[in-house]
Amino acid sequence: MPNLKDLKNRIESVKNTRKITKAMQMVAAAKLRRAQEAAEAGRPYADRFNAVLGGLAAASGGGDGAPKLLAGTGSDQVHMLVVMTAERGLCGGFNSSIVKMARAKADELLAAGKTVKMITVGKKGREQLKREFEDRMVEHVDLSGVRNVGYDNAQSVSNDLIHRYNEGEFDVATIFYNRFESVITQVPTTKQVIPASFDAPEEGAAASTIYDYEPSEEGILETLLPSGVATQVFSALLENAASEQGARMAAMDNATRNAGEMIDKLTIQYNRSRQAVITNELIEIISGAEAL
């Protein structure tokens, strides 16, 4: 049985830990509100922009004159996986869920005889993936010094992707991130960004025949597709930022609750030990008095 001093020190230690987890929970809650607003505000623009590009792509028919970002290289041998995680931990299964999905996709591609390359955005993803795929990592994006993710950060990632694609380094690029649903729900998501893929428009929604494009659908796509890639990357970064803070808030809330339960148990154990010590001292005093 631990002595009273050890129990008291342990109780104080857990109380200090609870203060830290509670503070981290409050900070995450404050950051979550801003990140959630940014993610939700960006969704309508990203969805509408992709719908416009989808309509243009459908109107162009994907002929020989289609831009390379839309038509592809004609092969799917080399895949680039862009894995977006957090720079810090203490956010539950947020990072591991993305890494698990990316690892499963990489293993699937390798089993099919494909070549896999990786770009990591966020330190935690790189730390987990480099154990198995370090030789396949071609770039790492460090956002540790970025307080609020901006479009310039997404554009930097997308420009690098497009440059590597134009240089023939890969055929297909896919991003991995968590889509924010709520504080307790973040959905691991995968999306192909190169070659550009769009959801099929609803019947009658595209109505491409009523539009005249100048100079042409292919010319407009040539200009807009790089912005489309940047928009998808930016949307993923915003969703990831909100998901990270939601996961951290939930994880710190659970840690705070667990610390409280541990303090209660240790306090009961301390009181019982103290009572046993007092009882033993009383017995010794009474026994000594009777001996006299």
PDB file of C-alpha atoms in Angstrom:
ATOM      1  CA  MET A   1       0.000   0.000   0.000  1.00  0.00           C
ATOM      2  CA  PRO A   2       1.470   3.414  -0.960  1.00  0.00           C
ATOM      3  CA  ASN A   3       2.155   5.780   1.904  1.00  0.00           C
ATOM      4  CA  LEU A   4       0.154   8.929   2.494  1.00  0.00           C
ATOM      5  CA  LYS A   5       2.809  11.232   1.020  1.00  0.00           C
ATOM      6  CA  ASP A   6       2.920   9.299  -2.251  1.00  0.00           C
ATOM      7  CA  LEU A   7      -0.864   9.344  -2.535  1.00  0.00           C
ATOM      8  CA  LYS A   8      -1.030  13.058  -1.811  1.00  0.00           C
ATOM      9  CA  ASN A   9       1.655  13.809  -4.427  1.00  0.00           C
ATOM     10  CA  ARG A  10      -0.180  11.701  -6.971  1.00  0.00           C
ATOM     11  CA  ILE A  11      -3.465  13.494  -6.299  1.00  0.00           C
ATOM     12  CA  GLU A  12      -1.765  16.868  -6.783  1.00  0.00           C
ATOM     13  CA  SER A  13      -0.156  15.637  -9.990  1.00  0.00           C
ATOM     14  CA  VAL A  14      -3.486  14.502 -11.444  1.00  0.00           C
ATOM     15  CA  LYS A  15      -5.093  17.802 -10.420  1.00  0.00           C
ATOM     16  CA  ASN A  16      -2.379  19.711 -12.287  1.00  0.00           C
ATOM     17  CA  THR A  17      -2.923  17.495 -15.321  1.00  0.00           C
ATOM     18  CA  ARG A  18      -6.658  18.191 -15.152  1.00  0.00           C
ATOM     19  CA  LYS A  19      -5.983  21.918 -15.183  1.00  0.00           C
ATOM     20  CA  ILE A  20      -3.903  21.511 -18.348  1.00  0.00           C
ATOM     21  CA  THR A  21      -6.466  19.350 -20.167  1.00  0.00           C
ATOM     22  CA  LYS A  22      -9.269  21.734 -19.171  1.00  0.00           C
ATOM     23  CA  ALA A  23      -7.297  24.700 -20.496  1.00  0.00           C
ATOM     24  CA  MET A  24      -6.559  22.851 -23.746  1.00  0.00           C
ATOM     25  CA  GLN A  25     -10.245  22.011 -24.085  1.00  0.00           C
ATOM     26  CA  MET A  26     -11.213  25.676 -23.735  1.00  0.00           C
ATOM     27  CA  VAL A  27      -8.559  26.777 -26.242  1.00  0.00           C
ATOM     28  CA  ALA A  28      -9.725  24.127 -28.718  1.00  0.00           C
ATOM     29  CA  ALA A  29     -13.337  25.256 -28.268  1.00  0.00           C
ATOM     30  CA  ALA A  30     -12.376  28.847 -29.080  1.00  0.00           C
ATOM     31  CA  LYS A  31     -10.372  27.791 -32.147  1.00  0.00           C
ATOM     32  CA  LEU A  32     -13.102  25.385 -33.249  1.00  0.00           C
ATOM     33  CA  ARG A  33     -15.658  28.137 -33.648  1.00  0.00           C
ATOM     34  CA  ARG A  34     -13.455  30.099 -36.058  1.00  0.00           C
ATOM     35  CA  ALA A  35     -12.339  26.979 -37.938  1.00  0.00           C
ATOM     36  CA  GLN A  36     -15.897  25.661 -38.249  1.00  0.00           C
ATOM     37  CA  GLU A  37     -17.165  28.980 -39.558  1.00  0.00           C
ATOM     38  CA  ALA A  38     -14.367  29.071 -42.135  1.00  0.00           C
ATOM     39  CA  ALA A  39     -15.021  25.490 -43.273  1.00  0.00           C
ATOM     40  CA  GLU A  40     -18.783  25.965 -43.542  1.00  0.00           C
ATOM     41  CA  ALA A  41     -18.385  29.304 -45.322  1.00  0.00           C
ATOM     42  CA  GLY A  42     -16.087  27.727 -47.893  1.00  0.00           C
ATOM     43  CA  ARG A  43     -18.363  24.816 -48.791  1.00  0.00           C
ATOM     44  CA  PRO A  44     -20.922  26.672 -50.978  1.00  0.00           C
ATOM     45  CA  TYR A  45     -18.180  28.305 -53.070  1.00  0.00           C
ATOM     46  CA  ALA A  46     -16.253  25.037 -53.510  1.00  0.00           C
ATOM     47  CA  ASP A  47     -19.405  23.099 -54.402  1.00  0.00           C
ATOM     48  CA  ARG A  48     -20.588  25.721 -56.899  1.00  0.00           C
ATOM     49  CA  PHE A  49     -17.125  26.118 -58.423  1.00  0.00           C
ATOM     50  CA  ASN A  50     -16.848  22.366 -58.915  1.00  0.00           C
ATOM     51  CA  ALA A  51     -20.352  22.301 -60.411  1.00  0.00           C
ATOM     52  CA  VAL A  52     -19.354  24.951 -62.953  1.00  0.00           C
ATOM     53  CA  LEU A  53     -16.195  23.045 -63.839  1.00  0.00           C
ATOM     54  CA  GLY A  54     -18.230  19.853 -64.104  1.00  0.00           C
ATOM     55  CA  GLY A  55     -20.621  21.522 -66.519  1.00  0.00           C
ATOM     56  CA  LEU A  56     -17.731  22.814 -68.615  1.00  0.00           C
ATOM     57  CA  ALA A  57     -16.085  19.395 -68.622  1.00  0.00           C
ATOM     58  CA  ALA A  58     -19.332  17.757 -69.734  1.00  0.00           C
ATOM     59  CA  ALA A  59     -19.798  20.383 -72.448  1.00  0.00           C
ATOM     60  CA  SER A  60     -16.268  19.899 -73.768  1.00  0.00           C
ATOM     61  CA  GLY A  61     -16.882  16.198 -74.155  1.00  0.00           C
ATOM     62  CA  GLY A  62     -13.354  15.291 -73.029  1.00  0.00           C
ATOM     63  CA  GLY A  63     -12.043  15.302 -76.595  1.00  0.00           C
ATOM     64  CA  ASP A  64      -8.486  15.436 -77.834  1.00  0.00           C
ATOM     65  CA  GLY A  65      -8.332  19.159 -77.096  1.00  0.00           C
ATOM     66  CA  ALA A  66      -9.208  18.732 -73.403  1.00  0.00           C
ATOM     67  CA  PRO A  67      -6.623  20.104 -70.949  1.00  0.00           C
ATOM     68  CA  LYS A  68      -4.176  17.612 -69.474  1.00  0.00           C
ATOM     69  CA  LEU A  69      -5.512  18.258 -65.943  1.00  0.00           C
ATOM     70  CA  LEU A  70      -8.881  16.937 -67.159  1.00  0.00           C
ATOM     71  CA  ALA A  71      -7.932  14.344 -69.739  1.00  0.00           C
ATOM     72  CA  GLY A  72      -5.115  12.786 -67.715  1.00  0.00           C
ATOM     73  CA  THR A  73      -1.961  11.156 -69.013  1.00  0.00           C
ATOM     74  CA  GLY A  74      -3.707   8.070 -70.347  1.00  0.00           C
ATOM     75  CA  SER A  75      -2.210   5.960 -67.562  1.00  0.00           C
ATOM     76  CA  ASP A  76      -2.775   5.329 -63.862  1.00  0.00           C
ATOM     77  CA  GLN A  77       0.525   3.650 -63.063  1.00  0.00           C
ATOM     78  CA  VAL A  78       1.992   6.293 -60.715  1.00  0.00           C
ATOM     79  CA  HIS A  79      -0.161   7.606 -57.854  1.00  0.00           C
ATOM     80  CA  MET A  80       0.564  10.627 -55.664  1.00  0.00           C
ATOM     81  CA  LEU A  81      -1.081  10.500 -52.235  1.00  0.00           C
ATOM     82  CA  VAL A  82      -1.402  13.839 -50.414  1.00  0.00           C
ATOM     83  CA  VAL A  83      -1.957  13.030 -46.726  1.00  0.00           C
ATOM     84  CA  MET A  84      -3.233  15.944 -44.620  1.00  0.00           C
ATOM     85  CA  THR A  85      -2.891  15.622 -40.848  1.00  0.00           C
ATOM     86  CA  ALA A  86      -2.231  17.913 -37.881  1.00  0.00           C
ATOM     87  CA  GLU A  87       1.054  19.401 -36.716  1.00  0.00           C
ATOM     88  CA  ARG A  88       0.273  18.429 -33.116  1.00  0.00           C
ATOM     89  CA  GLY A  89      -1.179  15.476 -31.283  1.00  0.00           C
ATOM     90  CA  LEU A  90      -3.552  15.181 -28.311  1.00  0.00           C
ATOM     91  CA  CYS A  91      -6.571  15.072 -30.629  1.00  0.00           C
ATOM     92  CA  GLY A  92      -7.798  11.515 -30.215  1.00  0.00           C
ATOM     93  CA  GLY A  93      -7.932   9.400 -33.358  1.00  0.00           C
ATOM     94  CA  PHE A  94      -7.909  12.366 -35.733  1.00  0.00           C
ATOM     95  CA  ASN A  95      -4.451  11.747 -37.198  1.00  0.00           C
ATOM     96  CA  SER A  96      -4.503   7.958 -37.044  1.00  0.00           C
ATOM     97  CA  SER A  97      -7.800   7.722 -38.966  1.00  0.00           C
ATOM     98  CA  ILE A  98      -6.365   9.645 -41.931  1.00  0.00           C
ATOM     99  CA  VAL A  99      -3.093   7.718 -41.834  1.00  0.00           C
ATOM    100  CA  LYS A 100      -4.956   4.414 -41.664  1.00  0.00           C
ATOM    101  CA  MET A 101      -6.939   5.286 -44.796  1.00  0.00           C
ATOM    102  CA  ALA A 102      -3.835   6.467 -46.668  1.00  0.00           C
ATOM    103  CA  ARG A 103      -1.873   3.363 -45.635  1.00  0.00           C
ATOM    104  CA  ALA A 104      -4.684   1.080 -46.810  1.00  0.00           C
ATOM    105  CA  LYS A 105      -4.837   2.874 -50.166  1.00  0.00           C
ATOM    106  CA  ALA A 106      -1.057   2.682 -50.592  1.00  0.00           C
ATOM    107  CA  ASP A 107      -1.028  -1.041 -49.773  1.00  0.00           C
ATOM    108  CA  GLU A 108      -3.871  -1.625 -52.233  1.00  0.00           C
ATOM    109  CA  LEU A 109      -2.041   0.209 -55.033  1.00  0.00           C
ATOM    110  CA  LEU A 110       1.249  -1.529 -54.343  1.00  0.00           C
ATOM    111  CA  ALA A 111      -0.478  -4.906 -54.361  1.00  0.00           C
ATOM    112  CA  ALA A 112      -1.878  -4.023 -57.804  1.00  0.00           C
ATOM    113  CA  GLY A 113       1.627  -3.288 -59.096  1.00  0.00           C
ATOM    114  CA  LYS A 114       1.276   0.497 -59.064  1.00  0.00           C
ATOM    115  CA  THR A 115       3.918   3.026 -58.033  1.00  0.00           C
ATOM    116  CA  VAL A 116       3.110   5.136 -54.980  1.00  0.00           C
ATOM    117  CA  LYS A 117       4.526   8.527 -54.022  1.00  0.00           C
ATOM    118  CA  MET A 118       3.520  10.645 -51.042  1.00  0.00           C
ATOM    119  CA  ILE A 119       3.309  14.272 -49.996  1.00  0.00           C
ATOM    120  CA  THR A 120       2.562  14.851 -46.322  1.00  0.00           C
ATOM    121  CA  VAL A 121       0.918  17.994 -44.961  1.00  0.00           C
ATOM    122  CA  GLY A 122       1.348  18.020 -41.200  1.00  0.00           C
ATOM    123  CA  LYS A 123       4.040  16.536 -38.996  1.00  0.00           C
ATOM    124  CA  LYS A 124       1.962  13.796 -37.367  1.00  0.00           C
ATOM    125  CA  GLY A 125       1.135  12.096 -40.634  1.00  0.00           C
ATOM    126  CA  ARG A 126       4.753  12.115 -41.698  1.00  0.00           C
ATOM    127  CA  GLU A 127       5.885  10.629 -38.370  1.00  0.00           C
ATOM    128  CA  GLN A 128       3.493   7.695 -38.700  1.00  0.00           C
ATOM    129  CA  LEU A 129       3.956   7.000 -42.402  1.00  0.00           C
ATOM    130  CA  LYS A 130       7.725   7.312 -42.660  1.00  0.00           C
ATOM    131  CA  ARG A 131       8.186   3.997 -40.824  1.00  0.00           C
ATOM    132  CA  GLU A 132       6.824   2.154 -43.878  1.00  0.00           C
ATOM    133  CA  PHE A 133       6.907   4.644 -46.743  1.00  0.00           C
ATOM    134  CA  GLU A 134       9.868   6.942 -46.092  1.00  0.00           C
ATOM    135  CA  ASP A 135      11.450   6.028 -49.426  1.00  0.00           C
ATOM    136  CA  ARG A 136       8.215   7.013 -51.206  1.00  0.00           C
ATOM    137  CA  MET A 137       7.897  10.484 -49.659  1.00  0.00           C
ATOM    138  CA  VAL A 138       8.794  13.229 -52.113  1.00  0.00           C
ATOM    139  CA  GLU A 139       7.732  16.344 -50.170  1.00  0.00           C
ATOM    140  CA  HIS A 140       6.619  17.533 -46.742  1.00  0.00           C
ATOM    141  CA  VAL A 141       4.596  20.702 -46.130  1.00  0.00           C
ATOM    142  CA  ASP A 142       5.197  22.239 -42.713  1.00  0.00           C
ATOM    143  CA  LEU A 143       2.293  24.377 -41.460  1.00  0.00           C
ATOM    144  CA  SER A 144       3.452  24.569 -37.849  1.00  0.00           C
ATOM    145  CA  GLY A 145       4.057  28.315 -38.155  1.00  0.00           C
ATOM    146  CA  VAL A 146       0.664  28.997 -39.770  1.00  0.00           C
ATOM    147  CA  ARG A 147      -1.911  30.254 -37.315  1.00  0.00           C
ATOM    148  CA  ASN A 148      -4.893  30.303 -39.685  1.00  0.00           C
ATOM    149  CA  VAL A 149      -4.814  28.337 -42.932  1.00  0.00           C
ATOM    150  CA  GLY A 150      -5.186  30.619 -45.945  1.00  0.00           C
ATOM    151  CA  TYR A 151      -5.718  30.204 -49.657  1.00  0.00           C
ATOM    152  CA  ASP A 152      -2.035  30.940 -50.281  1.00  0.00           C
ATOM    153  CA  ASN A 153      -1.121  27.794 -48.324  1.00  0.00           C
ATOM    154  CA  ALA A 154      -3.452  25.713 -50.480  1.00  0.00           C
ATOM    155  CA  GLN A 155      -2.190  27.370 -53.650  1.00  0.00           C
ATOM    156  CA  SER A 156       1.384  26.534 -52.720  1.00  0.00           C
ATOM    157  CA  VAL A 157       0.465  22.853 -52.347  1.00  0.00           C
ATOM    158  CA  SER A 158      -1.602  22.791 -55.557  1.00  0.00           C
ATOM    159  CA  ASN A 159       1.086  24.591 -57.589  1.00  0.00           C
ATOM    160  CA  ASP A 160       3.638  22.019 -56.476  1.00  0.00           C
ATOM    161  CA  LEU A 161       1.242  19.199 -57.406  1.00  0.00           C
ATOM    162  CA  ILE A 162       0.510  20.661 -60.839  1.00  0.00           C
ATOM    163  CA  HIS A 163       4.223  21.269 -61.511  1.00  0.00           C
ATOM    164  CA  ARG A 164       5.069  17.666 -60.649  1.00  0.00           C
ATOM    165  CA  TYR A 165       2.158  16.470 -62.800  1.00  0.00           C
ATOM    166  CA  ASN A 166       3.294  18.515 -65.781  1.00  0.00           C
ATOM    167  CA  GLU A 167       6.817  17.156 -65.318  1.00  0.00           C
ATOM    168  CA  GLY A 168       5.433  13.627 -65.575  1.00  0.00           C
ATOM    169  CA  GLU A 169       6.158  12.579 -61.983  1.00  0.00           C
ATOM    170  CA  PHE A 170       2.732  10.959 -61.481  1.00  0.00           C
ATOM    171  CA  ASP A 171      -0.527  10.126 -63.239  1.00  0.00           C
ATOM    172  CA  VAL A 172      -3.142  10.406 -60.472  1.00  0.00           C
ATOM    173  CA  ALA A 173      -3.225  12.568 -57.327  1.00  0.00           C
ATOM    174  CA  THR A 174      -5.514  11.891 -54.371  1.00  0.00           C
ATOM    175  CA  ILE A 175      -5.890  13.888 -51.166  1.00  0.00           C
ATOM    176  CA  PHE A 176      -6.739  12.427 -47.750  1.00  0.00           C
ATOM    177  CA  TYR A 177      -8.323  14.525 -45.012  1.00  0.00           C
ATOM    178  CA  ASN A 178     -11.080  14.586 -42.386  1.00  0.00           C
ATOM    179  CA  ARG A 179     -14.379  16.208 -43.282  1.00  0.00           C
ATOM    180  CA  PHE A 180     -15.936  18.063 -40.349  1.00  0.00           C
ATOM    181  CA  GLU A 181     -19.428  16.939 -39.377  1.00  0.00           C
ATOM    182  CA  SER A 182     -19.615  17.824 -35.669  1.00  0.00           C
ATOM    183  CA  VAL A 183     -17.463  18.041 -32.564  1.00  0.00           C
ATOM    184  CA  ILE A 184     -17.632  14.280 -32.096  1.00  0.00           C
ATOM    185  CA  THR A 185     -17.809  13.257 -35.757  1.00  0.00           C
ATOM    186  CA  GLN A 186     -15.048  13.744 -38.319  1.00  0.00           C
ATOM    187  CA  VAL A 187     -15.265  11.660 -41.479  1.00  0.00           C
ATOM    188  CA  PRO A 188     -12.026  10.427 -43.111  1.00  0.00           C
ATOM    189  CA  THR A 189     -12.378  11.396 -46.762  1.00  0.00           C
ATOM    190  CA  THR A 190     -10.482  10.735 -49.968  1.00  0.00           C
ATOM    191  CA  LYS A 191     -10.800  12.805 -53.154  1.00  0.00           C
ATOM    192  CA  GLN A 192      -9.071  12.592 -56.530  1.00  0.00           C
ATOM    193  CA  VAL A 193      -7.917  16.047 -57.636  1.00  0.00           C
ATOM    194  CA  ILE A 194      -5.721  15.179 -60.642  1.00  0.00           C
ATOM    195  CA  PRO A 195      -7.005  14.356 -63.214  1.00  0.00           C
ATOM    196  CA  ALA A 196      -9.995  16.444 -62.213  1.00  0.00           C
ATOM    197  CA  SER A 197     -13.088  14.397 -61.487  1.00  0.00           C
ATOM    198  CA  PHE A 198     -16.569  15.798 -60.975  1.00  0.00           C
ATOM    199  CA  ASP A 199     -19.849  14.365 -59.794  1.00  0.00           C
ATOM    200  CA  ALA A 200     -22.272  13.768 -62.615  1.00  0.00           C
ATOM    201  CA  PRO A 201     -24.647  16.760 -62.855  1.00  0.00           C
ATOM    202  CA  GLU A 202     -28.289  16.156 -62.101  1.00  0.00           C
ATOM    203  CA  GLU A 203     -30.553  15.782 -65.101  1.00  0.00           C
ATOM    204  CA  GLY A 204     -31.358  19.211 -66.451  1.00  0.00           C
ATOM    205  CA  ALA A 205     -28.971  20.933 -64.054  1.00  0.00           C
ATOM    206  CA  ALA A 206     -26.110  21.454 -66.470  1.00  0.00           C
ATOM    207  CA  ALA A 207     -28.169  22.627 -69.427  1.00  0.00           C
ATOM    208  CA  SER A 208     -24.940  23.281 -71.279  1.00  0.00           C
ATOM    209  CA  THR A 209     -26.741  23.856 -74.581  1.00  0.00           C
ATOM    210  CA  ILE A 210     -28.047  27.240 -73.484  1.00  0.00           C
ATOM    211  CA  TYR A 211     -24.548  28.619 -72.901  1.00  0.00           C
ATOM    212  CA  ASP A 212     -22.039  29.900 -75.426  1.00  0.00           C
ATOM    213  CA  TYR A 213     -18.448  29.809 -74.184  1.00  0.00           C
ATOM    214  CA  GLU A 214     -15.721  32.091 -75.399  1.00  0.00           C
ATOM    215  CA  PRO A 215     -13.097  31.333 -76.454  1.00  0.00           C
ATOM    216  CA  SER A 216     -14.142  27.680 -75.910  1.00  0.00           C
ATOM    217  CA  GLU A 217     -14.910  25.172 -73.186  1.00  0.00           C
ATOM    218  CA  GLU A 218     -11.361  23.807 -73.466  1.00  0.00           C
ATOM    219  CA  GLY A 219      -9.827  27.277 -73.231  1.00  0.00           C
ATOM    220  CA  ILE A 220     -11.825  28.181 -70.129  1.00  0.00           C
ATOM    221  CA  LEU A 221     -11.036  24.855 -68.512  1.00  0.00           C
ATOM    222  CA  GLU A 222      -7.341  25.367 -69.205  1.00  0.00           C
ATOM    223  CA  THR A 223      -7.515  28.544 -67.101  1.00  0.00           C
ATOM    224  CA  LEU A 224      -9.909  27.389 -64.382  1.00  0.00           C
ATOM    225  CA  LEU A 225      -8.694  23.853 -63.666  1.00  0.00           C
ATOM    226  CA  PRO A 226      -5.554  24.940 -61.728  1.00  0.00           C
ATOM    227  CA  SER A 227      -7.811  27.139 -59.591  1.00  0.00           C
ATOM    228  CA  GLY A 228     -10.127  24.159 -59.184  1.00  0.00           C
ATOM    229  CA  VAL A 229      -7.301  22.041 -57.790  1.00  0.00           C
ATOM    230  CA  ALA A 230      -6.317  24.855 -55.408  1.00  0.00           C
ATOM    231  CA  THR A 231      -9.950  25.250 -54.309  1.00  0.00           C
ATOM    232  CA  GLN A 232     -10.276  21.544 -53.505  1.00  0.00           C
ATOM    233  CA  VAL A 233      -7.008  21.570 -51.564  1.00  0.00           C
ATOM    234  CA  PHE A 234      -8.085  24.722 -49.681  1.00  0.00           C
ATOM    235  CA  SER A 235     -11.466  23.187 -48.837  1.00  0.00           C
ATOM    236  CA  ALA A 236      -9.722  20.055 -47.544  1.00  0.00           C
ATOM    237  CA  LEU A 237      -7.356  22.124 -45.383  1.00  0.00           C
ATOM    238  CA  LEU A 238     -10.276  24.070 -43.889  1.00  0.00           C
ATOM    239  CA  GLU A 239     -12.230  20.884 -43.184  1.00  0.00           C
ATOM    240  CA  ASN A 240      -9.128  19.352 -41.637  1.00  0.00           C
ATOM    241  CA  ALA A 241      -8.503  22.372 -39.397  1.00  0.00           C
ATOM    242  CA  ALA A 242     -12.074  22.301 -38.060  1.00  0.00           C
ATOM    243  CA  SER A 243     -11.935  18.522 -37.595  1.00  0.00           C
ATOM    244  CA  GLU A 244      -8.657  18.780 -35.684  1.00  0.00           C
ATOM    245  CA  GLN A 245     -10.032  21.277 -33.180  1.00  0.00           C
ATOM    246  CA  GLY A 246     -13.256  19.311 -32.771  1.00  0.00           C
ATOM    247  CA  ALA A 247     -11.303  16.098 -32.139  1.00  0.00           C
ATOM    248  CA  ARG A 248      -8.948  17.848 -29.699  1.00  0.00           C
ATOM    249  CA  MET A 249     -11.854  19.421 -27.808  1.00  0.00           C
ATOM    250  CA  ALA A 250     -13.551  16.023 -27.434  1.00  0.00           C
ATOM    251  CA  ALA A 251     -10.281  14.304 -26.448  1.00  0.00           C
ATOM    252  CA  MET A 252      -9.433  16.915 -23.808  1.00  0.00           C
ATOM    253  CA  ASP A 253     -12.972  16.777 -22.440  1.00  0.00           C
ATOM    254  CA  ASN A 254     -12.624  13.007 -22.013  1.00  0.00           C
ATOM    255  CA  ALA A 255      -9.184  13.454 -20.427  1.00  0.00           C
ATOM    256  CA  THR A 256     -10.577  16.026 -17.983  1.00  0.00           C
ATOM    257  CA  ARG A 257     -13.417  13.687 -16.997  1.00  0.00           C
ATOM    258  CA  ASN A 258     -11.021  10.769 -16.535  1.00  0.00           C
ATOM    259  CA  ALA A 259      -8.737  12.914 -14.392  1.00  0.00           C
ATOM    260  CA  GLY A 260     -11.676  13.853 -12.186  1.00  0.00           C
ATOM    261  CA  GLU A 261     -12.619  10.191 -11.739  1.00  0.00           C
ATOM    262  CA  MET A 262      -9.029   9.306 -10.903  1.00  0.00           C
ATOM    263  CA  ILE A 263      -8.851  12.091  -8.320  1.00  0.00           C
ATOM    264  CA  ASP A 264     -12.011  10.787  -6.658  1.00  0.00           C
ATOM    265  CA  LYS A 265     -10.607   7.246  -6.486  1.00  0.00           C
ATOM    266  CA  LEU A 266      -7.250   8.408  -5.166  1.00  0.00           C
ATOM    267  CA  THR A 267      -8.945  10.622  -2.589  1.00  0.00           C
ATOM    268  CA  ILE A 268     -10.958   7.668  -1.299  1.00  0.00           C
ATOM    269  CA  GLN A 269      -7.796   5.554  -1.159  1.00  0.00           C
ATOM    270  CA  TYR A 270      -5.959   8.382   0.653  1.00  0.00           C
ATOM    271  CA  ASN A 271      -8.730   8.761   3.242  1.00  0.00           C
ATOM    272  CA  ARG A 272      -8.837   5.014   3.873  1.00  0.00           C
ATOM    273  CA  SER A 273      -5.065   4.851   4.264  1.00  0.00           C
ATOM    274  CA  ARG A 274      -5.080   7.848   6.581  1.00  0.00           C
ATOM    275  CA  GLN A 275      -7.863   6.314   8.657  1.00  0.00           C
ATOM    276  CA  ALA A 276      -5.880   3.063   8.916  1.00  0.00           C
ATOM    277  CA  VAL A 277      -2.777   4.958  10.065  1.00  0.00           C
ATOM    278  CA  ILE A 278      -4.772   6.868  12.714  1.00  0.00           C
ATOM    279  CA  THR A 279      -6.384   3.633  13.915  1.00  0.00           C
ATOM    280  CA  ASN A 280      -2.991   1.936  14.259  1.00  0.00           C
ATOM    281  CA  GLU A 281      -1.627   4.909  16.217  1.00  0.00           C
ATOM    282  CA  LEU A 282      -4.624   4.840  18.587  1.00  0.00           C
ATOM    283  CA  ILE A 283      -4.145   1.113  19.151  1.00  0.00           C
ATOM    284  CA  GLU A 284      -0.483   1.673  19.982  1.00  0.00           C
ATOM    285  CA  ILE A 285      -1.327   4.471  22.422  1.00  0.00           C
ATOM    286  CA  ILE A 286      -4.050   2.429  24.136  1.00  0.00           C
ATOM    287  CA  SER A 287      -1.809  -0.642  24.311  1.00  0.00           C
ATOM    288  CA  GLY A 288       0.990   1.432  25.832  1.00  0.00           C
ATOM    289  CA  ALA A 289      -1.348   2.958  28.386  1.00  0.00           C
ATOM    290  CA  GLU A 290      -2.650  -0.452  29.424  1.00  0.00           C
ATOM    291  CA  ALA A 291       0.904  -1.759  29.785  1.00  0.00           C
ATOM    292  CA  LEU A 292       1.638   1.020  32.309  1.00  0.00           C
TER     293      LEU A 292
END
